[in-house]
Coordinates of C-alpha atoms in Angstrom, one line a residue:
Chain A
M1 CA -9.1 35.4 7.7
T2 CA -6.8 32.7 8.9
H3 CA -8.3 29.3 8.1
V4 CA -5.4 26.9 8.8
L5 CA -2.8 27.8 11.4
L6 CA 0.4 25.9 12.1
R7 CA 2.3 27.2 15.1
N8 CA 5.7 26.0 16.1
V9 CA 4.9 22.6 14.7
E10 CA 7.6 19.9 15.4
K11 CA 8.0 16.3 14.4
Y12 CA 10.4 13.8 15.8
Y13 CA 10.9 10.2 14.7
G14 CA 12.8 8.9 17.7
A15 CA 15.9 11.0 17.8
V16 CA 15.4 12.3 14.2
H17 CA 14.1 15.8 14.0
A18 CA 12.0 15.6 10.9
L19 CA 10.3 19.0 11.1
S20 CA 11.3 21.9 13.2
N21 CA 9.5 25.1 14.1
I22 CA 7.0 25.2 11.2
N23 CA 4.8 28.3 11.2
I24 CA 2.3 28.8 8.4
E25 CA -0.9 30.8 8.2
I26 CA -3.3 29.9 5.4
A27 CA -6.1 32.2 4.6
N28 CA -9.6 31.1 3.6
G29 CA -9.8 29.9 0.0
E30 CA -6.0 30.1 -0.5
F31 CA -4.1 27.5 -2.5
V32 CA -0.8 26.9 -0.8
V33 CA 1.8 24.6 -2.2
L34 CA 4.4 22.9 0.0
V35 CA 7.4 22.1 -2.2
G36 CA 10.8 20.7 -1.6
P37 CA 13.1 17.9 -2.5
S38 CA 12.4 14.3 -1.5
G39 CA 12.7 13.7 2.2
C40 CA 12.3 17.4 3.2
G41 CA 9.3 16.6 5.3
K42 CA 6.5 18.1 3.2
S43 CA 4.4 14.9 3.0
T44 CA 4.9 14.4 6.8
L45 CA 3.6 17.9 7.4
L46 CA 0.6 17.3 5.2
R47 CA -0.1 14.0 7.0
M48 CA 0.1 15.8 10.4
I49 CA -2.5 18.3 9.2
A50 CA -4.6 15.3 8.1
G51 CA -4.2 13.6 11.4
L52 CA -2.4 10.5 10.0
E53 CA 0.8 11.4 11.9
D54 CA 1.1 12.5 15.5
I55 CA 2.2 16.0 16.2
S56 CA 5.3 16.0 18.4
G57 CA 5.1 19.7 19.3
G58 CA 3.2 22.9 18.5
D59 CA -0.4 23.4 17.5
I60 CA -2.4 22.9 14.3
S61 CA -5.8 24.5 14.1
I62 CA -8.4 24.3 11.3
A63 CA -11.2 26.9 11.1
G64 CA -10.3 28.2 14.6
R65 CA -10.4 24.8 16.2
R66 CA -7.3 23.1 17.6
V67 CA -7.1 19.7 16.0
N68 CA -3.9 18.2 17.5
D69 CA -5.8 15.5 19.4
L70 CA -8.6 15.0 16.9
E71 CA -8.9 11.9 14.8
P72 CA -8.7 12.4 11.0
R73 CA -12.4 11.9 10.7
E74 CA -13.1 14.7 13.2
R75 CA -11.0 17.3 11.4
D76 CA -13.4 17.9 8.4
I77 CA -10.7 17.6 5.8
A78 CA -10.4 15.7 2.5
M79 CA -7.3 14.2 1.2
V80 CA -6.2 13.1 -2.3
F81 CA -3.5 10.5 -2.2
Q82 CA -0.6 10.0 -4.6
S83 CA -1.8 6.4 -5.1
Y84 CA -5.4 7.7 -5.4
A85 CA -6.2 5.1 -2.7
L86 CA -9.6 4.3 -4.2
Y87 CA -11.6 1.5 -2.6
P88 CA -11.1 -1.4 -5.1
H89 CA -14.2 -3.3 -4.0
M90 CA -16.6 -0.4 -4.5
K91 CA -17.9 1.0 -7.7
V92 CA -17.1 4.6 -8.6
A93 CA -20.4 6.0 -7.3
R94 CA -19.9 4.3 -3.9
N95 CA -16.3 5.4 -3.8
L96 CA -17.5 9.0 -4.3
G97 CA -20.3 8.7 -1.7
F98 CA -18.5 6.6 0.9
S99 CA -17.9 9.5 3.3
L100 CA -21.6 10.5 3.0
E101 CA -22.6 6.9 3.7
L102 CA -20.5 7.0 6.9
K103 CA -22.1 10.3 7.9
K104 CA -25.5 8.8 7.3
T105 CA -26.5 11.5 4.9
P106 CA -30.0 10.9 3.5
E107 CA -29.9 8.9 0.3
L108 CA -31.4 11.6 -1.8
D109 CA -28.8 14.3 -0.7
A110 CA -26.0 11.9 -1.2
Q111 CA -27.1 11.0 -4.7
K112 CA -27.3 14.7 -5.5
A113 CA -23.8 15.3 -4.2
I114 CA -22.4 12.4 -6.1
A115 CA -24.1 13.4 -9.3
N116 CA -22.8 16.9 -8.9
A117 CA -19.2 15.9 -8.3
A118 CA -19.5 13.4 -11.3
K119 CA -20.7 16.3 -13.5
I120 CA -17.9 18.6 -12.5
L121 CA -15.3 16.0 -13.1
G122 CA -16.8 14.4 -16.2
L123 CA -17.2 11.0 -14.4
D124 CA -20.9 10.4 -15.4
P125 CA -20.2 7.5 -17.7
Y126 CA -18.1 5.7 -15.2
L127 CA -20.2 5.7 -12.1
D128 CA -21.1 2.0 -12.5
R129 CA -17.5 0.8 -13.0
F130 CA -15.0 -0.5 -10.6
P131 CA -11.7 1.5 -10.1
R132 CA -9.7 -1.3 -11.8
A133 CA -11.6 -0.6 -15.1
L134 CA -10.5 3.1 -15.1
S135 CA -7.4 4.7 -16.6
G136 CA -5.0 6.6 -14.4
G137 CA -6.5 9.9 -15.2
Q138 CA -10.0 8.7 -14.5
R139 CA -8.9 7.2 -11.2
Q140 CA -7.3 10.5 -10.3
R141 CA -10.6 12.3 -11.0
V142 CA -12.4 9.8 -8.8
A143 CA -10.0 10.5 -6.0
M144 CA -10.7 14.2 -6.4
G145 CA -14.4 13.6 -6.6
R146 CA -14.3 11.8 -3.3
A147 CA -12.8 14.9 -1.8
I148 CA -15.3 17.3 -3.5
V149 CA -18.4 15.4 -2.4
R150 CA -17.5 16.0 1.2
R151 CA -17.3 19.9 1.0
P152 CA -14.6 19.9 3.6
Q153 CA -12.9 22.8 5.4
V154 CA -9.6 22.0 3.8
F155 CA -8.5 20.0 0.7
L156 CA -5.2 18.2 1.1
F157 CA -3.3 17.0 -1.9
D158 CA -0.3 14.6 -1.6
E159 CA 1.5 14.7 -4.9
P160 CA -1.7 13.8 -6.7
L161 CA -0.3 14.1 -10.2
S162 CA 3.0 12.3 -9.9
N163 CA 1.6 9.0 -11.1
L164 CA 0.3 10.4 -14.4
D165 CA 2.1 10.7 -17.7
A166 CA 3.6 14.0 -18.6
Q167 CA 0.8 15.2 -20.9
L168 CA -2.0 14.3 -18.6
R169 CA -0.2 15.9 -15.7
V170 CA -0.1 19.2 -17.4
H171 CA -3.8 18.9 -18.2
M172 CA -4.8 17.9 -14.7
R173 CA -2.7 20.7 -13.3
T174 CA -5.0 23.2 -15.0
E175 CA -8.0 21.1 -14.0
V176 CA -7.1 21.2 -10.3
R177 CA -6.6 24.9 -10.5
R178 CA -9.9 25.4 -12.3
L179 CA -11.6 23.3 -9.6
H180 CA -10.1 25.4 -6.9
Q181 CA -11.4 28.6 -8.5
E182 CA -14.8 27.0 -8.8
L183 CA -15.0 25.7 -5.2
A184 CA -12.9 28.4 -3.6
A185 CA -11.8 25.9 -1.0
T186 CA -8.7 26.2 1.1
S187 CA -6.2 23.8 -0.4
I188 CA -2.8 22.5 0.7
Y189 CA -0.9 20.8 -2.1
V190 CA 2.3 18.9 -1.7
T191 CA 4.7 18.4 -4.6
H192 CA 8.3 18.0 -5.4
D193 CA 7.8 19.5 -8.9
Q194 CA 8.6 23.1 -8.9
V195 CA 6.7 23.7 -12.1
E196 CA 3.6 22.4 -10.5
A197 CA 4.2 24.7 -7.5
M198 CA 4.9 27.8 -9.7
T199 CA 1.8 27.3 -11.9
M200 CA -0.7 26.3 -9.3
A201 CA 0.1 28.1 -6.1
D202 CA -1.3 31.3 -4.6
R203 CA 1.6 31.0 -2.2
I204 CA 4.5 28.6 -2.1
V205 CA 6.2 27.3 1.1
V206 CA 9.7 25.9 0.3
L207 CA 10.9 23.3 2.7
E208 CA 14.4 22.0 3.1
A209 CA 15.6 19.4 5.6
G210 CA 12.5 19.9 7.8
Q211 CA 12.6 23.7 7.9
I212 CA 10.7 26.4 6.0
V213 CA 13.3 28.2 3.9
Q214 CA 11.0 30.7 2.2
T215 CA 7.3 31.5 1.9
G216 CA 5.9 33.7 -0.8
S217 CA 4.0 34.0 -4.1
P218 CA 5.6 32.2 -7.0
L219 CA 7.0 35.4 -8.5
E220 CA 8.5 36.6 -5.2
L221 CA 10.3 33.3 -4.9
Y222 CA 11.5 33.5 -8.5
E223 CA 12.6 37.1 -8.3
R224 CA 14.0 37.3 -4.8
P225 CA 14.9 33.8 -3.6
A226 CA 16.0 33.9 0.1
N227 CA 19.0 31.7 -0.5
R228 CA 20.9 29.7 -3.0
F229 CA 18.8 26.6 -2.4
V230 CA 15.5 28.3 -3.3
A231 CA 17.2 30.0 -6.3
E232 CA 18.3 26.7 -7.6
F233 CA 15.1 24.8 -6.8
I234 CA 12.7 27.3 -8.4
G235 CA 13.0 27.9 -12.1
S236 CA 13.6 25.6 -15.1
P237 CA 16.2 25.5 -16.5
S238 CA 17.9 26.0 -13.2
I239 CA 19.7 29.3 -12.2
N240 CA 23.4 29.7 -13.1
I241 CA 25.6 30.0 -10.1
L242 CA 29.0 31.5 -10.9
P243 CA 31.9 32.0 -8.5
G244 CA 32.6 35.7 -8.1
R245 CA 34.1 38.3 -5.8
I246 CA 32.9 41.5 -4.1
L247 CA 35.7 44.0 -4.5
D248 CA 36.7 46.6 -1.9
T249 CA 34.9 49.2 -4.0
G250 CA 31.7 47.3 -3.5
R251 CA 31.5 46.2 -7.1
V252 CA 30.9 42.6 -8.2
E253 CA 33.5 40.7 -10.3
I254 CA 32.8 37.6 -12.2
A255 CA 35.5 35.6 -14.0
G256 CA 38.0 38.3 -13.3
E257 CA 36.0 41.1 -14.9
S258 CA 34.4 43.8 -12.8
L259 CA 30.8 44.5 -13.7
P260 CA 29.8 48.1 -14.2
G261 CA 26.6 47.8 -12.2
P262 CA 24.9 47.1 -9.8
G263 CA 26.7 49.8 -7.8
P264 CA 28.2 49.1 -4.5
V265 CA 26.3 46.2 -2.8
G266 CA 25.9 46.5 0.9
A267 CA 28.0 43.5 1.7
K268 CA 31.6 42.8 2.8
S269 CA 34.2 42.2 0.2
G270 CA 35.3 38.7 -0.5
A271 CA 34.1 35.6 -2.4
V272 CA 30.5 35.4 -3.5
D273 CA 28.2 33.1 -5.5
V274 CA 26.6 35.0 -8.2
G275 CA 23.2 33.7 -9.4
V276 CA 22.1 34.6 -12.9
R277 CA 18.8 33.3 -14.4
P278 CA 19.2 31.9 -17.9
E279 CA 17.1 34.6 -19.4
D280 CA 19.1 37.4 -17.7
L281 CA 22.0 37.0 -20.2
H282 CA 22.4 38.7 -23.5
P283 CA 25.2 38.7 -26.1
A284 CA 27.5 41.7 -25.9
D285 CA 31.0 42.4 -27.3
D286 CA 32.2 43.6 -23.9
G287 CA 30.4 41.0 -21.9
A288 CA 32.0 39.5 -18.8
L289 CA 31.2 35.9 -19.6
F290 CA 33.1 34.1 -22.3
G291 CA 32.8 30.5 -23.3
V292 CA 32.5 27.7 -25.9
V293 CA 29.0 26.3 -26.7
S294 CA 28.8 22.6 -25.7
V295 CA 25.1 21.8 -26.1
V296 CA 22.2 23.5 -27.9
E297 CA 18.6 22.4 -27.0
R298 CA 16.0 23.8 -29.4
L299 CA 12.4 23.7 -28.0
G300 CA 10.8 25.7 -30.8
A301 CA 9.6 28.7 -28.8
E302 CA 13.0 29.1 -27.2
T303 CA 16.5 27.6 -27.2
Y304 CA 18.7 26.7 -24.3
V305 CA 22.4 27.2 -25.0
F306 CA 24.8 25.5 -22.6
M307 CA 28.4 26.6 -22.4
K308 CA 31.4 26.3 -20.1
C309 CA 32.4 29.5 -18.6
A310 CA 34.6 30.5 -15.7
D311 CA 34.8 26.9 -14.5
A312 CA 31.1 26.7 -14.3
D313 CA 28.3 25.4 -16.6
L314 CA 26.3 28.2 -17.9
C315 CA 22.8 28.0 -19.4
W316 CA 21.4 30.8 -21.6
R317 CA 17.8 30.9 -22.6
V318 CA 17.2 32.6 -26.0
P319 CA 13.8 33.2 -27.4
G320 CA 13.1 31.6 -30.8
T321 CA 15.7 29.6 -32.7
P322 CA 18.8 31.6 -33.3
K323 CA 21.6 30.1 -35.3
I324 CA 24.1 29.0 -32.7
N325 CA 26.5 26.1 -33.3
I326 CA 28.2 23.8 -31.0
G327 CA 31.9 24.8 -30.6
E328 CA 31.1 28.4 -31.3
T329 CA 32.6 31.0 -28.9
L330 CA 30.2 33.4 -27.3
R331 CA 30.6 36.5 -25.2
L332 CA 27.6 37.3 -22.9
A333 CA 26.8 40.1 -20.6
V334 CA 24.5 39.8 -17.5
N335 CA 21.4 41.8 -16.8
E336 CA 22.9 43.5 -13.7
E337 CA 19.7 44.7 -12.0
R338 CA 18.7 41.1 -11.7
L339 CA 21.8 39.5 -10.1
H340 CA 21.4 37.4 -7.1
L341 CA 24.3 37.3 -4.7
F342 CA 24.7 34.5 -2.2
R343 CA 27.2 34.0 0.6
P344 CA 29.3 30.9 -0.4
E345 CA 29.4 29.4 3.1
D346 CA 25.7 29.1 3.8
G347 CA 24.0 30.3 0.6
A348 CA 22.2 33.3 2.3
R349 CA 21.2 36.1 0.1
L350 CA 23.4 39.2 0.2
N351 CA 21.6 41.8 -1.9
Chain B
M1 CA 6.2 -18.9 -18.5
L2 CA 8.6 -21.7 -19.4
V3 CA 8.0 -23.2 -22.8
L4 CA 9.5 -26.6 -23.5
R5 CA 10.2 -27.8 -27.1
G6 CA 11.3 -31.1 -28.7
Y7 CA 12.9 -33.6 -26.4
S8 CA 12.6 -31.5 -23.3
R9 CA 8.9 -31.3 -23.9
L10 CA 8.6 -35.1 -23.9
I11 CA 10.7 -35.4 -20.8
G12 CA 8.7 -32.7 -19.1
I13 CA 5.4 -34.5 -19.9
F14 CA 6.9 -37.8 -18.7
L15 CA 8.0 -36.3 -15.4
L16 CA 4.7 -34.6 -14.9
T17 CA 2.8 -37.8 -15.6
L18 CA 5.1 -39.7 -13.3
S19 CA 4.7 -37.3 -10.4
A20 CA 0.9 -37.1 -10.9
F21 CA 0.9 -40.9 -10.9
I22 CA 2.9 -41.2 -7.7
I23 CA 0.5 -38.8 -5.9
V24 CA -2.7 -40.2 -7.3
A25 CA -2.0 -43.9 -7.5
P26 CA -2.2 -44.9 -3.8
F27 CA -5.5 -43.0 -3.6
L28 CA -6.9 -44.7 -6.7
W29 CA -5.8 -48.1 -5.3
V30 CA -7.6 -47.4 -2.1
A31 CA -10.7 -46.3 -4.0
L32 CA -10.5 -49.5 -6.0
Q33 CA -10.4 -51.6 -2.9
S34 CA -13.5 -49.9 -1.5
F35 CA -15.6 -51.4 -4.2
K36 CA -14.5 -55.0 -3.5
Y37 CA -15.6 -57.7 -1.0
E38 CA -13.1 -58.4 1.8
I39 CA -12.3 -61.8 0.3
Q40 CA -11.4 -60.3 -3.1
I41 CA -9.1 -57.8 -1.4
L42 CA -7.3 -60.5 0.5
Q43 CA -7.0 -62.6 -2.6
G44 CA -5.5 -59.6 -4.4
T45 CA -7.9 -59.8 -7.3
W46 CA -7.5 -56.7 -9.5
F47 CA -10.8 -56.3 -11.3
T48 CA -14.1 -57.4 -10.0
E49 CA -17.8 -56.6 -10.2
P50 CA -18.0 -53.4 -8.1
T51 CA -20.1 -53.5 -5.0
L52 CA -21.3 -50.8 -2.7
H53 CA -21.4 -53.3 0.2
N54 CA -18.5 -51.5 2.1
Y55 CA -20.1 -48.1 1.8
V56 CA -23.5 -49.3 3.0
D57 CA -21.7 -51.1 5.9
V58 CA -19.7 -48.0 6.9
L59 CA -22.6 -45.6 6.7
W60 CA -25.5 -47.6 8.1
S61 CA -24.3 -50.8 9.9
Q62 CA -24.9 -51.2 13.6
R63 CA -21.3 -51.5 14.6
S64 CA -20.2 -48.4 12.7
D65 CA -20.3 -44.9 14.1
F66 CA -19.2 -43.3 10.9
L67 CA -21.9 -40.7 10.6
K68 CA -21.3 -39.7 14.2
N69 CA -17.6 -39.4 13.4
V70 CA -18.3 -37.2 10.5
L71 CA -20.4 -35.0 12.7
N72 CA -17.6 -34.8 15.3
S73 CA -15.1 -33.9 12.6
M74 CA -17.4 -31.3 11.1
I75 CA -17.8 -29.7 14.6
V76 CA -14.1 -29.8 15.4
A77 CA -12.9 -28.6 12.0
G78 CA -15.7 -26.0 11.6
V79 CA -15.4 -24.4 15.1
S80 CA -11.7 -24.5 15.1
T81 CA -11.5 -22.9 11.7
I82 CA -13.9 -20.1 12.7
C83 CA -11.9 -19.4 15.8
V84 CA -8.6 -19.5 14.0
L85 CA -9.9 -17.1 11.4
V86 CA -11.2 -14.6 13.9
V87 CA -8.2 -14.6 16.2
G88 CA -5.6 -15.0 13.4
T89 CA -7.0 -12.2 11.3
L90 CA -7.2 -9.8 14.2
A91 CA -3.7 -10.7 15.3
A92 CA -2.3 -10.4 11.8
Y93 CA -3.9 -7.0 11.3
S94 CA -2.5 -5.8 14.6
L95 CA 1.0 -7.0 13.7
A96 CA 0.8 -5.6 10.2
R97 CA -0.7 -2.3 11.0
L98 CA -0.3 -1.1 14.6
R99 CA 3.1 0.2 15.6
W100 CA 4.3 -2.7 17.8
K101 CA 7.9 -2.5 19.0
R102 CA 9.9 -4.6 16.7
W103 CA 11.0 -7.2 19.3
I104 CA 7.4 -7.7 20.4
A105 CA 6.2 -8.5 16.9
A106 CA 9.2 -10.6 16.1
G107 CA 8.9 -12.5 19.4
F108 CA 5.3 -13.2 18.9
L109 CA 5.9 -14.5 15.4
A110 CA 8.8 -16.7 16.5
W111 CA 6.7 -18.1 19.3
T112 CA 3.9 -19.0 16.9
L113 CA 6.4 -20.8 14.7
V114 CA 7.5 -23.0 17.6
F115 CA 4.2 -24.8 17.3
N116 CA 4.8 -25.6 13.7
M117 CA 8.4 -26.6 14.3
I118 CA 8.0 -29.2 17.0
P119 CA 6.1 -32.4 16.1
P120 CA 2.5 -32.2 17.5
L121 CA 3.1 -35.6 19.2
T122 CA 5.4 -33.9 21.7
L123 CA 2.5 -31.7 22.7
V124 CA 0.0 -34.5 23.0
G125 CA 1.4 -35.8 26.3
P126 CA 1.2 -32.5 28.1
W127 CA -2.1 -31.8 26.6
F128 CA -3.4 -35.1 27.7
L129 CA -2.4 -34.3 31.3
I130 CA -3.7 -30.8 31.2
F131 CA -7.1 -31.8 29.9
R132 CA -7.4 -34.7 32.3
E133 CA -6.6 -32.3 35.2
I134 CA -9.3 -29.8 34.2
G135 CA -11.8 -32.5 33.2
L136 CA -11.9 -31.8 29.5
L137 CA -10.4 -35.1 28.4
Q138 CA -12.3 -36.9 25.6
S139 CA -14.3 -33.8 24.9
L140 CA -14.7 -32.1 21.5
F141 CA -14.0 -28.8 23.1
A142 CA -10.5 -29.9 24.1
L143 CA -9.8 -31.1 20.5
V144 CA -11.0 -27.8 19.2
L145 CA -8.6 -26.0 21.4
T146 CA -5.6 -28.0 20.3
H147 CA -6.5 -27.6 16.6
I148 CA -6.8 -23.8 17.1
T149 CA -3.3 -23.9 18.7
L150 CA -1.9 -25.9 15.8
N151 CA -3.5 -23.9 13.0
L152 CA -3.2 -20.4 14.4
P153 CA 0.5 -19.8 13.3
M154 CA -0.1 -20.5 9.7
T155 CA -3.2 -18.4 9.6
V156 CA -1.4 -15.4 11.3
W157 CA 1.5 -15.6 8.8
M158 CA -0.7 -15.9 5.8
M159 CA -3.1 -13.1 6.8
M160 CA -0.1 -10.9 7.6
A161 CA 1.1 -11.4 4.0
Y162 CA -2.3 -10.2 2.8
F163 CA -2.5 -7.2 5.1
N164 CA 1.1 -6.2 4.3
E165 CA 0.1 -6.4 0.6
L166 CA -2.8 -4.0 1.2
P167 CA -1.7 -0.4 0.7
R168 CA -2.0 1.7 3.9
D169 CA -3.2 4.6 1.8
I170 CA -6.6 2.9 1.3
E171 CA -7.2 2.6 5.0
E172 CA -5.9 6.1 5.6
A173 CA -8.3 7.4 2.9
A174 CA -11.1 5.6 4.7
M175 CA -10.1 7.2 8.0
V176 CA -10.0 10.7 6.4
D177 CA -13.4 9.9 4.9
G178 CA -14.9 9.4 8.3
C179 CA -14.0 5.9 9.5
R180 CA -12.8 4.9 12.9
R181 CA -10.0 2.4 12.6
I182 CA -12.5 -0.4 13.4
D183 CA -14.7 0.8 10.5
A184 CA -11.7 1.0 8.2
F185 CA -10.8 -2.6 9.1
W186 CA -14.4 -3.9 8.8
R187 CA -15.6 -2.0 5.7
V188 CA -12.4 -1.6 3.7
S189 CA -9.6 -3.9 4.7
L190 CA -11.5 -7.0 5.5
P191 CA -13.4 -7.2 2.2
L192 CA -10.1 -6.7 0.4
V193 CA -8.4 -9.6 2.1
A194 CA -11.4 -11.9 1.6
P195 CA -9.4 -14.2 -0.7
G196 CA -6.9 -14.6 2.1
L197 CA -9.6 -15.5 4.5
I198 CA -10.9 -18.2 2.1
A199 CA -7.4 -19.6 1.5
A200 CA -6.5 -19.6 5.2
G201 CA -9.9 -21.0 6.1
V202 CA -9.7 -23.9 3.6
L203 CA -6.2 -24.8 4.8
A204 CA -7.1 -24.7 8.4
F205 CA -10.3 -26.7 7.8
V206 CA -8.5 -29.4 5.8
F207 CA -5.7 -29.7 8.3
S208 CA -8.1 -30.1 11.2
W209 CA -10.2 -32.5 9.2
N210 CA -7.2 -34.7 8.6
E211 CA -5.5 -34.3 11.9
F212 CA -4.9 -37.7 13.4
A213 CA -2.2 -37.9 16.2
V214 CA -3.8 -35.5 18.6
A215 CA -7.4 -36.6 17.9
L216 CA -6.4 -40.3 18.5
N217 CA -5.1 -39.5 22.0
L218 CA -7.7 -36.9 23.2
T219 CA -10.9 -38.5 22.0
S220 CA -13.1 -41.4 23.1
R221 CA -15.3 -43.6 21.1
A222 CA -18.1 -41.1 21.3
T223 CA -16.0 -38.1 20.3
A224 CA -13.7 -39.8 17.7
T225 CA -13.1 -37.9 14.5
V226 CA -13.0 -39.4 11.0
P227 CA -9.3 -40.2 10.8
V228 CA -9.5 -41.9 14.2
A229 CA -12.5 -43.9 13.1
I230 CA -10.7 -45.0 9.9
A231 CA -7.8 -46.3 12.0
Q232 CA -10.1 -48.2 14.2
F233 CA -11.3 -50.4 11.3
S234 CA -7.9 -52.1 11.8
Q235 CA -8.2 -54.0 15.1
Q236 CA -6.3 -56.6 16.9
Y237 CA -8.2 -59.6 15.6
E238 CA -9.7 -58.3 12.4
V239 CA -8.8 -55.7 9.8
Q240 CA -11.8 -54.5 7.8
N241 CA -10.0 -53.5 4.7
G242 CA -13.0 -52.8 2.6
Q243 CA -14.8 -50.7 5.1
M244 CA -11.5 -48.8 5.8
A245 CA -11.1 -48.0 2.2
A246 CA -14.7 -46.9 1.8
A247 CA -14.4 -44.7 4.9
S248 CA -11.2 -43.2 3.5
V249 CA -12.8 -42.3 0.2
L250 CA -15.8 -40.8 2.0
S251 CA -13.5 -38.8 4.3
T252 CA -11.7 -37.1 1.4
I253 CA -14.9 -35.6 -0.1
P254 CA -15.2 -32.5 2.1
A255 CA -11.5 -31.7 1.8
L256 CA -11.6 -32.3 -2.0
L257 CA -14.6 -30.1 -2.4
L258 CA -13.0 -27.3 -0.4
M259 CA -9.7 -27.6 -2.1
F260 CA -11.4 -27.5 -5.5
F261 CA -13.2 -24.3 -4.8
G262 CA -10.4 -22.7 -2.8
Q263 CA -7.3 -23.7 -4.7
K264 CA -7.2 -20.4 -6.7
F265 CA -7.0 -18.5 -3.5
I266 CA -4.6 -20.9 -1.8
I267 CA -2.0 -20.7 -4.5
Q268 CA -2.4 -16.9 -4.5
G269 CA -2.0 -16.9 -0.8
L270 CA 1.0 -19.1 -0.5
T271 CA 3.0 -17.2 -3.1
M272 CA 1.8 -13.7 -2.0
G273 CA 4.4 -11.1 -2.1
A274 CA 6.9 -13.4 -3.7
V275 CA 6.8 -11.5 -6.9
K276 CA 5.5 -8.1 -7.8

């Protein structure tokens, strides 16, 4: 069942076209992540759903109700801000219950809701403190608790984890996901961190320069990126893009060597950008890629080998810690079923 | 913080003492005079048996209206401060938060500055004529109006600094939580700028309390404020130095008290946003 519907949504700031023709359908209980580089309009879109920004064109509806002209308070949403935006002059308990206080919820029900949220988030010992006496992670929990207490139609998250240190961020990532499973609430989550997007989302919406580039599950995006931008944005370390050619025979050539597979691709001959994920390489004596190792990063479970090859930087992800030295010459072959071919002019996918 | 050592420390202490002395000495001198009889003041005697004669005279003698003057000053300073805070805070909030066209906001702020840039005395003439025309001359109400005009710019600028400092997110969170904008202002923003309100309020009150030029021209004997009354101890045929000194000392008490309690907020307010 569609719960949040965005139809042809537009946003103009004066003459600047910040968002154009945004169409998203979000099902009940779905966790959707809006991801994109800084300035792509993802936060603006979230704020338009929240009612903090005007909608220049199109319709937004929540639970079957058109909300374009409704105030934020009338939309039945809860939002977690990047800065947490706790009320500094209220103790944690009142921060959590402020929305209920405004709704004139009976005291007893409010206390029950606050206690419940505090229990879920482990905030019990802090209810009597002011936000300034909490650590970053605890403040983050209060911000989430404030949203939970309301039982809203939709949860909106605006980069809620970006102010936390790396370790806590990973922990809270799991926490948010666990919460979502517990509450089964429709959630829209904005981030610029593709790892967050990959690990948390049911579905990812990739935005670039105010437009939706691709929508799909994390694996769909990883395995069949719609264009070079998505391919480069999703995945860490980033995908290798190598200059290549499609020959008249329909075969692909990289660095002057024709690849045996992947059979004739249905594209015109000419220059092409070949995308190879770092894990889709393997050493082979007859491999097409040939280069000198420049950097080796050992992470324990896996190793990233960087080398210069065919005028491009190449990254190879190897499981474990193989003995590879800087300056060594390597010959690698590509996993040909998993090649991504992009048109050099606009980056569109060809295969 | 700057730490001075050796000679520079001595020089620093000396300069501090000197500037403190320059600021405090005249006041101490006046305070000293207030405890002497007129004849001793005129003779220039330095140390005498202190007397409260001047204070008693200022407060309770037949020919002094000092308590009435204090009441007038209290009314003018109190009412004008309250009005300035209400209008100034709302104006500052509007300028800081609502999306005014740039030239409207800039124009308004420049216009308020005009009142701080020109000497108040240039305004006194027109005001005198205006208030005479509408029959408000020599009324406390007229004086309150002028003090509001003079104090509003500083209040607007100061409160704007406080509102600009306040993250928008907090208000937006309140609005998502169920507040109308007015609720967000009243229940979230206003409590958070309370230090600003105190600072601006103290400054406005003290300014109004001390204001002399306008009060001198727009008040009568019945509506004279404290500074005007102090000046009137010096008349054509007689200067009552002792009473004048006593009245001066008394008149500083409210301002001193307010400054004492409000200084933390005032320093914070004047330097707000200067450093992060």
